[in-house]
CSV table of C-alpha atoms in Angstrom, one decimal:
chain,number,residue,atom,x,y,z
A,1,MET,CA,23.4,-48.2,-4.9
A,2,THR,CA,21.1,-49.8,-2.3
A,3,PHE,CA,20.0,-52.5,-4.7
A,4,ILE,CA,23.6,-53.4,-5.5
A,5,ASN,CA,24.1,-54.6,-1.9
A,6,THR,CA,21.4,-57.3,-2.5
A,7,ILE,CA,23.3,-58.9,-5.4
A,8,PRO,CA,24.6,-62.3,-4.2
A,9,PRO,CA,28.3,-63.0,-5.1
A,10,LEU,CA,28.6,-65.3,-8.1
A,11,LYS,CA,29.7,-68.7,-6.6
A,12,GLY,CA,28.9,-71.1,-9.4
A,13,ASP,CA,25.6,-72.6,-8.4
A,14,ASN,CA,23.7,-69.4,-8.3
A,15,TYR,CA,24.4,-68.1,-11.8
A,16,VAL,CA,20.8,-67.6,-12.7
A,17,GLU,CA,19.9,-65.6,-9.6
A,18,TRP,CA,23.1,-63.6,-9.9
A,19,ARG,CA,22.5,-62.7,-13.6
A,20,LYS,CA,19.0,-61.7,-12.9
A,21,LYS,CA,20.1,-59.3,-10.2
A,22,ILE,CA,22.9,-57.9,-12.4
A,23,ASP,CA,20.4,-57.2,-15.2
A,24,MET,CA,18.1,-55.5,-12.8
A,25,ALA,CA,20.9,-53.3,-11.5
A,26,PHE,CA,21.8,-52.3,-15.0
A,27,THR,CA,18.1,-51.3,-15.6
A,28,PHE,CA,17.8,-49.3,-12.5
A,29,ALA,CA,21.0,-47.4,-13.4
A,30,GLU,CA,19.7,-46.9,-16.9
A,31,VAL,CA,22.9,-48.4,-18.5
A,32,ASP,CA,21.3,-51.6,-19.7
A,33,TRP,CA,21.3,-50.3,-23.2
A,34,VAL,CA,25.1,-51.0,-23.4
A,35,LEU,CA,24.3,-54.8,-23.5
A,36,ASP,CA,22.6,-54.3,-26.9
A,37,THR,CA,24.9,-51.6,-28.3
A,38,GLU,CA,28.3,-52.3,-29.9
A,39,ARG,CA,31.2,-49.9,-29.3
A,40,PRO,CA,30.8,-46.9,-31.6
A,41,VAL,CA,32.9,-47.2,-34.8
A,42,GLN,CA,35.4,-44.4,-35.6
A,43,PRO,CA,34.2,-42.6,-38.7
A,44,VAL,CA,36.6,-42.4,-41.6
A,45,PRO,CA,37.9,-38.8,-41.9
A,46,PRO,CA,37.7,-37.2,-45.4
A,47,VAL,CA,40.8,-37.2,-47.5
A,48,ARG,CA,41.4,-34.3,-49.9
A,49,ALA,CA,41.6,-35.1,-53.5
A,50,THR,CA,44.5,-33.8,-55.6
A,51,ASP,CA,42.2,-31.9,-57.9
A,52,GLU,CA,39.7,-30.7,-55.2
A,53,THR,CA,39.3,-27.0,-54.8
A,54,ASP,CA,39.7,-25.2,-51.5
A,55,ASP,CA,36.0,-24.4,-51.3
A,56,ALA,CA,35.0,-28.1,-51.9
A,57,TRP,CA,37.5,-29.4,-49.4
A,58,GLN,CA,36.4,-26.9,-46.7
A,59,LYS,CA,32.8,-27.8,-47.3
A,60,ARG,CA,33.5,-31.5,-46.8
A,61,GLU,CA,35.4,-30.8,-43.6
A,62,ARG,CA,32.5,-28.8,-42.2
A,63,GLU,CA,30.2,-31.6,-43.0
A,64,PHE,CA,32.4,-34.1,-41.3
A,65,ALA,CA,32.8,-32.1,-38.1
A,66,PRO,CA,29.4,-32.9,-36.6
A,67,ILE,CA,29.9,-36.6,-37.5
A,68,GLN,CA,33.2,-36.6,-35.6
A,69,MET,CA,31.5,-34.8,-32.7
A,70,SER,CA,28.7,-37.2,-32.5
A,71,TYR,CA,31.1,-40.1,-32.5
A,72,ASP,CA,33.1,-38.6,-29.7
A,73,LEU,CA,30.0,-38.1,-27.6
A,74,GLU,CA,28.7,-41.6,-28.3
A,75,LYS,CA,32.1,-43.1,-27.6
A,76,LYS,CA,32.4,-41.3,-24.2
A,77,LYS,CA,28.8,-42.4,-23.3
A,78,TRP,CA,29.4,-46.0,-24.3
A,79,GLU,CA,32.7,-46.3,-22.5
A,80,SER,CA,31.3,-44.8,-19.3
A,81,ALA,CA,28.3,-47.2,-19.2
A,82,ASN,CA,30.5,-50.1,-20.2
A,83,LYS,CA,33.0,-49.4,-17.4
A,84,LYS,CA,30.2,-49.1,-14.8
A,85,CYS,CA,28.6,-52.3,-15.8
A,86,LYS,CA,31.9,-54.2,-16.1
A,87,THR,CA,33.0,-52.9,-12.7
A,88,LEU,CA,29.8,-54.0,-11.1
A,89,VAL,CA,30.1,-57.5,-12.6
A,90,GLN,CA,33.7,-58.0,-11.5
A,91,ASN,CA,32.9,-56.8,-7.9
A,92,THR,CA,30.1,-59.3,-7.5
A,93,MET,CA,32.1,-62.4,-8.3
A,94,GLU,CA,34.2,-64.7,-6.0
A,95,SER,CA,37.9,-64.0,-6.5
A,96,HIS,CA,38.7,-67.5,-7.8
A,97,ILE,CA,36.0,-67.2,-10.4
A,98,LEU,CA,37.1,-63.7,-11.3
A,99,ASP,CA,40.6,-64.9,-12.0
A,100,SER,CA,39.3,-67.7,-14.3
A,101,ILE,CA,37.4,-65.3,-16.6
A,102,PRO,CA,39.4,-63.9,-19.6
A,103,VAL,CA,39.4,-60.1,-19.6
A,104,VAL,CA,37.5,-58.6,-22.6
A,105,ASP,CA,36.7,-55.1,-23.5
A,106,SER,CA,32.9,-55.2,-23.8
A,107,VAL,CA,30.7,-56.1,-20.8
A,108,LYS,CA,28.4,-57.9,-23.2
A,109,ASP,CA,31.2,-60.2,-24.3
A,110,TYR,CA,32.3,-60.5,-20.7
A,111,LEU,CA,28.9,-61.7,-19.6
A,112,ASP,CA,28.7,-64.1,-22.6
A,113,THR,CA,32.0,-65.6,-21.5
A,114,ILE,CA,30.8,-66.1,-18.0
A,115,LYS,CA,27.6,-67.7,-19.2
A,116,ARG,CA,29.5,-70.2,-21.3
A,117,GLN,CA,31.7,-71.2,-18.4
A,118,PHE,CA,28.7,-71.8,-16.1
A,119,THR,CA,26.4,-73.6,-18.5
A,120,GLY,CA,27.4,-77.0,-17.2
A,121,SER,CA,27.1,-76.0,-13.5
A,122,THR,CA,23.8,-74.3,-14.2
A,123,LYS,CA,22.4,-77.5,-15.6
A,124,THR,CA,23.6,-79.4,-12.5
A,125,TYR,CA,22.0,-76.8,-10.3
A,126,ALA,CA,18.7,-77.2,-12.1
A,127,THR,CA,18.9,-81.0,-11.7
A,128,GLU,CA,19.5,-80.7,-8.0
A,129,MET,CA,16.5,-78.4,-7.6
A,130,ILE,CA,14.2,-80.7,-9.6
A,131,LYS,CA,15.3,-83.6,-7.3
A,132,GLU,CA,14.6,-81.5,-4.3
A,133,LEU,CA,11.1,-80.5,-5.6
A,134,ILE,CA,10.0,-84.0,-6.4
A,135,SER,CA,11.3,-85.4,-3.1
A,136,GLN,CA,9.4,-83.0,-0.9
A,137,LYS,CA,7.3,-84.8,1.7
A,138,TYR,CA,4.9,-83.3,4.2
A,139,THR,CA,5.1,-84.8,7.7
A,140,GLY,CA,2.6,-82.7,9.5
A,141,GLY,CA,5.2,-81.5,12.0
A,142,GLY,CA,6.8,-78.0,12.4
A,143,THR,CA,5.3,-75.7,9.8
A,144,GLY,CA,1.8,-76.1,8.4
A,145,ILE,CA,0.7,-77.4,5.1
A,146,ARG,CA,0.4,-73.9,3.7
A,147,GLU,CA,4.1,-73.2,4.2
A,148,HIS,CA,4.9,-76.7,2.8
A,149,ILE,CA,3.1,-75.9,-0.5
A,150,LEU,CA,4.5,-72.4,-0.7
A,151,ARG,CA,8.0,-73.9,-0.3
A,152,MET,CA,7.3,-76.2,-3.2
A,153,SER,CA,6.0,-73.3,-5.3
A,154,HIS,CA,9.1,-71.3,-4.6
A,155,LEU,CA,11.3,-74.2,-5.8
A,156,ALA,CA,9.2,-74.5,-9.0
A,157,SER,CA,9.5,-70.8,-9.7
A,158,LYS,CA,13.3,-71.1,-9.4
A,159,ILE,CA,13.3,-74.0,-11.9
A,160,LYS,CA,11.2,-72.0,-14.3
A,161,LYS,CA,14.0,-69.4,-14.6
A,162,PHE,CA,16.1,-72.0,-16.5
A,163,LYS,CA,15.8,-72.0,-20.3
A,164,ASP,CA,13.5,-74.8,-21.7
A,165,LEU,CA,12.3,-75.8,-18.2
A,166,THR,CA,8.6,-75.4,-17.6
A,167,ILE,CA,6.5,-76.5,-14.7
A,168,THR,CA,2.8,-75.9,-15.1
A,169,ASP,CA,0.5,-75.1,-12.1
A,170,ALA,CA,-1.4,-78.3,-12.8
A,171,PHE,CA,1.7,-80.4,-12.6
A,172,LEU,CA,2.8,-78.6,-9.4
A,173,VAL,CA,-0.6,-79.4,-7.9
A,174,HIS,CA,-0.1,-83.1,-8.6
A,175,LEU,CA,3.4,-82.9,-7.0
A,176,VAL,CA,1.8,-81.3,-3.9
A,177,PHE,CA,-0.7,-84.2,-3.7
A,178,ALA,CA,2.1,-86.7,-4.1
A,179,SER,CA,4.0,-85.2,-1.2
A,180,LEU,CA,1.1,-85.6,1.3
A,181,PRO,CA,1.0,-88.4,3.9
A,182,LYS,CA,-1.5,-91.2,3.9
A,183,GLU,CA,-3.9,-89.3,6.1
A,184,PHE,CA,-4.8,-87.2,3.0
A,185,GLU,CA,-5.4,-90.3,0.8
A,186,THR,CA,-9.1,-90.0,0.6
A,187,PHE,CA,-8.8,-86.2,0.0
A,188,VAL,CA,-6.5,-86.8,-3.0
A,189,VAL,CA,-8.7,-89.6,-4.4
A,190,ASN,CA,-11.7,-87.3,-4.3
A,191,TYR,CA,-9.8,-84.6,-6.2
A,192,ASN,CA,-8.6,-87.0,-8.9
A,193,MET,CA,-12.2,-88.2,-9.5
A,194,GLN,CA,-13.7,-84.7,-10.0
A,195,PRO,CA,-13.5,-82.9,-13.4
A,196,GLU,CA,-12.4,-79.6,-11.9
A,197,THR,CA,-8.7,-78.7,-11.9
A,198,TRP,CA,-7.5,-76.5,-9.0
A,199,ASP,CA,-4.9,-73.7,-9.3
A,200,LEU,CA,-2.3,-73.3,-6.6
A,201,GLU,CA,-4.3,-70.8,-4.6
A,202,LYS,CA,-7.3,-73.1,-4.3
A,203,THR,CA,-5.0,-76.1,-3.6
A,204,ILE,CA,-3.5,-74.3,-0.6
A,205,ALA,CA,-7.0,-73.3,0.7
A,206,MET,CA,-8.5,-76.8,0.4
A,207,CYS,CA,-5.4,-78.6,1.8
A,208,ALA,CA,-5.4,-76.3,4.8
A,209,GLN,CA,-9.1,-77.0,5.3
A,210,GLU,CA,-8.5,-80.7,5.1
A,211,GLU,CA,-5.6,-80.6,7.5
A,212,GLU,CA,-7.8,-78.9,10.1
A,213,ARG,CA,-10.4,-81.6,9.6
A,214,ILE,CA,-7.9,-84.3,10.1
A,215,LYS,CA,-6.4,-82.7,13.2
A,216,ALA,CA,-9.9,-82.3,14.7
A,217,SER,CA,-10.7,-85.9,14.2
A,218,ASN,CA,-7.3,-87.2,15.4
A,219,GLY,CA,-6.9,-85.1,18.5
A,220,GLY,CA,-4.9,-82.2,17.1
A,221,SER,CA,-2.2,-84.2,15.3
A,222,ILE,CA,-1.8,-85.4,11.7
A,223,ASN,CA,0.1,-88.5,13.0
A,224,HIS,CA,-2.3,-89.2,15.8
A,225,LEU,CA,-2.6,-92.9,15.2
A,226,ARG,CA,1.1,-93.5,15.0
A,227,ASP,CA,1.7,-91.4,18.2
A,228,ASN,CA,-0.9,-93.6,20.0
A,229,LYS,CA,0.9,-96.8,18.9
A,230,LYS,CA,4.1,-95.5,20.3
A,231,LYS,CA,2.4,-94.8,23.7
A,232,ILE,CA,0.8,-98.2,23.8
A,233,TYR,CA,4.1,-99.9,23.0
A,234,HIS,CA,5.9,-98.1,25.8
A,235,SER,CA,3.1,-98.6,28.4
A,236,PRO,CA,4.3,-102.0,29.7
A,237,SER,CA,7.6,-100.4,30.9
A,238,LYS,CA,5.5,-98.3,33.4
A,239,ASN,CA,4.0,-101.5,34.9
A,240,LYS,CA,7.4,-103.0,35.2
A,241,GLY,CA,8.5,-100.1,37.3
A,242,LYS,CA,5.7,-100.9,39.8
A,243,GLY,CA,6.6,-104.5,40.3
A,244,PRO,CA,9.5,-104.1,42.8
A,245,MET,CA,7.4,-101.7,44.8
A,246,GLN,CA,4.6,-104.2,45.1
A,247,GLN,CA,7.0,-106.9,46.2
A,248,GLN,CA,8.5,-104.7,48.9
A,249,GLY,CA,5.1,-103.6,50.2
A,250,LYS,CA,3.6,-107.1,50.4
A,251,PRO,CA,5.5,-110.4,50.8
A,252,SER,CA,4.6,-113.2,48.3
A,253,THR,CA,2.6,-116.3,49.2
A,254,GLN,CA,5.7,-118.5,48.6
A,255,HIS,CA,7.7,-116.6,51.2
A,256,GLN,CA,4.9,-116.7,53.7
A,257,GLY,CA,4.7,-120.5,53.3
A,258,GLN,CA,8.4,-120.9,53.9
A,259,ASN,CA,8.3,-118.8,57.1
A,260,GLN,CA,5.4,-120.9,58.5
A,261,SER,CA,7.1,-124.2,57.7
A,262,GLN,CA,10.4,-123.5,59.3
A,263,PRO,CA,9.2,-123.8,63.0
A,264,THR,CA,7.5,-127.1,62.2
A,265,MET,CA,10.8,-128.5,60.9
A,266,GLN,CA,12.6,-127.4,64.1
A,267,HIS,CA,10.2,-129.4,66.4
A,268,LEU,CA,10.5,-132.7,64.5
A,269,PRO,CA,12.1,-135.4,66.6
A,270,GLN,CA,15.7,-136.2,65.8
């Protein structure tokens, strides 16, 4: 019951995650067998032949009794499990989606109907995640490179859940290198030149080590050079602010010359 609370409501773009949690809930409740078991078939009761003796008929009736009892037990068990699973599925769907799904008796057929309806949206969701993965860029700000790589790994693991979509660790490592800024250019070139292929764990460790080296040489920042350019660009504005103060504190040579020449002009003969 606690696990049921973790099942996300089916909204359309999360079908894969929703179905995975639904299957896990069925397994924990030990009712997952109902997905592979058809509804029990009613056994055909015996019919007495016209020339059949009483003893022969009673014998056949006795032989059929355990068959009927077994069917009744299997039917009750199947219906109980099917009802539990179907109730769980219906209560973890958005209302507008629930209304659009035709009601069927078997939870297996019910899930198959849902899957068919969300095949198109699932493909679209996979495409969006692939775009998000290949567009990842590490800027060096906020979280560190370790978190950046783990985020890409998480996206890759979600894509792997889709049928016929496979992302190898080697390919993911190349995507990680492609997402790094130009400060890692030499580091990436050195990796491409060596015969060894790193797994994701070693990639994280080596990238984190390289990031620390770059920060140490750039004053604690990945984008140290670009930050310095910004500071140099804005530095003239500080000098402009000092200009008026210098003019107020000390009169200019031109003003001094004007002040000295005015008395001379006043003593000229008319």
